PDB file of C-alpha atoms in Angstrom:
ATOM      1  CA  MET N 159     114.564 190.092  68.225  1.00  0.00           C
ATOM      2  CA  GLN N 160     117.151 191.728  70.443  1.00  0.00           C
ATOM      3  CA  ALA N 161     117.851 194.457  68.043  1.00  0.00           C
ATOM      4  CA  LYS N 162     113.873 194.915  68.265  1.00  0.00           C
ATOM      5  CA  LEU N 163     113.501 194.282  64.493  1.00  0.00           C
ATOM      6  CA  PRO N 164     110.922 191.846  63.173  1.00  0.00           C
ATOM      7  CA  ILE N 165     112.474 188.179  61.243  1.00  0.00           C
ATOM      8  CA  VAL N 166     111.985 187.045  57.685  1.00  0.00           C
ATOM      9  CA  SER N 167     113.678 183.813  57.352  1.00  0.00           C
ATOM     10  CA  TYR N 168     113.574 180.923  54.975  1.00  0.00           C
ATOM     11  CA  ASP N 169     112.573 177.308  56.335  1.00  0.00           C
ATOM     12  CA  SER N 170     115.901 176.075  56.538  1.00  0.00           C
ATOM     13  CA  PRO N 171     115.724 172.327  58.737  1.00  0.00           C
ATOM     14  CA  HIS N 172     117.269 173.298  61.775  1.00  0.00           C
ATOM     15  CA  GLY N 173     116.271 176.354  63.774  1.00  0.00           C
ATOM     16  CA  PRO N 174     113.842 179.199  62.691  1.00  0.00           C
ATOM     17  CA  ARG N 175     110.758 177.389  63.413  1.00  0.00           C
ATOM     18  CA  ASN N 176     112.227 177.101  67.315  1.00  0.00           C
ATOM     19  CA  ILE N 177     112.398 180.683  67.060  1.00  0.00           C
ATOM     20  CA  VAL N 178     110.015 182.457  64.932  1.00  0.00           C
ATOM     21  CA  SER N 179     106.385 181.979  65.122  1.00  0.00           C
ATOM     22  CA  ASN N 180     105.108 182.772  61.973  1.00  0.00           C
ATOM     23  CA  GLU N 181     103.032 185.321  61.102  1.00  0.00           C
ATOM     24  CA  LYS N 182     102.899 186.269  64.858  1.00  0.00           C
ATOM     25  CA  ASP N 183     106.592 187.756  65.610  1.00  0.00           C
ATOM     26  CA  GLY N 184     107.926 187.230  61.902  1.00  0.00           C
ATOM     27  CA  PHE N 185     107.738 185.588  58.769  1.00  0.00           C
ATOM     28  CA  ILE N 186     109.187 182.052  57.672  1.00  0.00           C
ATOM     29  CA  VAL N 187     109.201 180.974  53.874  1.00  0.00           C
ATOM     30  CA  ALA N 188     110.069 178.251  52.415  1.00  0.00           C
ATOM     31  CA  LEU N 189     113.565 177.532  51.671  1.00  0.00           C
ATOM     32  CA  ASN N 190     114.825 179.166  48.824  1.00  0.00           C
ATOM     33  CA  ASP N 191     111.851 180.727  47.813  1.00  0.00           C
ATOM     34  CA  LYS N 192     113.173 184.234  46.984  1.00  0.00           C
ATOM     35  CA  SER N 193     110.288 185.870  45.623  1.00  0.00           C
ATOM     36  CA  ALA N 194     108.245 184.915  49.076  1.00  0.00           C
ATOM     37  CA  PHE N 195     111.033 186.090  50.849  1.00  0.00           C
ATOM     38  CA  ALA N 196     110.921 189.268  49.103  1.00  0.00           C
ATOM     39  CA  GLU N 197     107.220 189.681  49.312  1.00  0.00           C
ATOM     40  CA  LYS N 198     107.269 189.701  53.216  1.00  0.00           C
ATOM     41  CA  LEU N 199     110.220 191.427  53.115  1.00  0.00           C
ATOM     42  CA  ASN N 200     108.026 194.741  51.047  1.00  0.00           C
ATOM     43  CA  LEU N 201     105.121 194.121  53.356  1.00  0.00           C
ATOM     44  CA  LEU N 202     107.337 194.415  56.155  1.00  0.00           C
ATOM     45  CA  ILE N 203     109.070 197.626  54.661  1.00  0.00           C
ATOM     46  CA  ASN N 204     105.508 199.367  53.942  1.00  0.00           C
ATOM     47  CA  ASP N 205     103.690 198.419  57.140  1.00  0.00           C
ATOM     48  CA  ALA N 206     105.258 200.334  60.266  1.00  0.00           C
ATOM     49  CA  THR N 207     102.307 198.951  62.384  1.00  0.00           C
ATOM     50  CA  LEU N 208     102.830 195.088  61.624  1.00  0.00           C
ATOM     51  CA  ILE N 209     106.714 196.038  62.280  1.00  0.00           C
ATOM     52  CA  GLU N 210     105.137 197.218  65.601  1.00  0.00           C
ATOM     53  CA  LYS N 211     102.911 193.988  66.265  1.00  0.00           C
ATOM     54  CA  PHE N 212     106.000 191.611  65.579  1.00  0.00           C
ATOM     55  CA  VAL N 213     108.202 193.569  67.620  1.00  0.00           C
ATOM     56  CA  GLU N 214     105.597 193.477  70.540  1.00  0.00           C
ATOM     57  CA  ASN N 215     105.277 189.640  70.143  1.00  0.00           C
ATOM     58  CA  GLN N 216     108.731 189.138  70.475  1.00  0.00           C
ATOM     59  CA  LYS N 217     108.936 190.301  73.719  1.00  0.00           C
ATOM     60  CA  SER N 218     107.775 187.133  75.481  1.00  0.00           C
ATOM     61  CA  LYS N 219     110.642 185.297  73.842  1.00  0.00           C
ATOM     62  CA  LEU N 220     113.488 188.259  74.667  1.00  0.00           C
ATOM     63  CA  GLU N 221     114.355 186.353  77.886  1.00  0.00           C
ATOM     64  CA  LEU N 222     113.632 182.744  76.765  1.00  0.00           C
ATOM     65  CA  PHE N 223     117.140 183.393  74.135  1.00  0.00           C
ATOM     66  CA  SER N 224     118.796 186.149  76.422  1.00  0.00           C
ATOM     67  CA  LYS N 225     122.735 185.250  76.093  1.00  0.00           C
ATOM     68  CA  LYS N 226     122.667 184.707  79.716  1.00  0.00           C
ATOM     69  CA  ARG N 227     120.089 181.770  79.632  1.00  0.00           C
ATOM     70  CA  VAL N 228     122.046 180.281  76.727  1.00  0.00           C
ATOM     71  CA  MET N 229     125.528 180.463  78.094  1.00  0.00           C
ATOM     72  CA  ASN N 230     123.634 178.784  81.552  1.00  0.00           C
ATOM     73  CA  GLN N 231     122.667 176.138  79.053  1.00  0.00           C
ATOM     74  CA  TRP N 232     125.861 175.567  77.267  1.00  0.00           C
ATOM     75  CA  ASN N 233     127.589 175.482  80.770  1.00  0.00           C
ATOM     76  CA  ASP N 234     124.970 173.004  82.163  1.00  0.00           C
ATOM     77  CA  LEU N 235     125.335 170.712  78.908  1.00  0.00           C
ATOM     78  CA  VAL N 236     129.073 170.927  79.121  1.00  0.00           C
ATOM     79  CA  LEU N 237     129.375 170.130  82.887  1.00  0.00           C
ATOM     80  CA  ALA N 238     126.557 166.949  82.272  1.00  0.00           C
ATOM     81  CA  LEU N 239     128.964 165.892  79.460  1.00  0.00           C
ATOM     82  CA  LEU N 240     132.032 165.676  81.454  1.00  0.00           C
ATOM     83  CA  GLN N 241     130.393 164.379  84.192  1.00  0.00           C
ATOM     84  CA  LYS N 242     129.898 161.436  82.105  1.00  0.00           C
ATOM     85  CA  LYS N 243     133.079 161.147  80.849  1.00  0.00           C
ATOM     86  CA  THR N 244     134.396 160.806  83.847  1.00  0.00           C
ATOM     87  CA  THR N 245     131.943 157.729  84.942  1.00  0.00           C
ATOM     88  CA  PHE N 246     133.271 155.561  82.305  1.00  0.00           C
TER      89      PHE N 246
END
């Protein structure tokens, strides 16, 4: 998304559905379904308008997953864990 590219992802158990909204800002296909993955990739290769739509729809998520925000969340988590450890 940061690279302003649409996403095609397998529906793996941990992650993609938390980031990609299927058919809004990318595609999520069944895990290991190579045919569906290729189909969605081919669709994007041949449809510049769809790419533009997906990239436009991604803009609202860019801040949510920005490096600064994610690093602050990790920092907060580590500090919280350290505080719990010292209370035992």
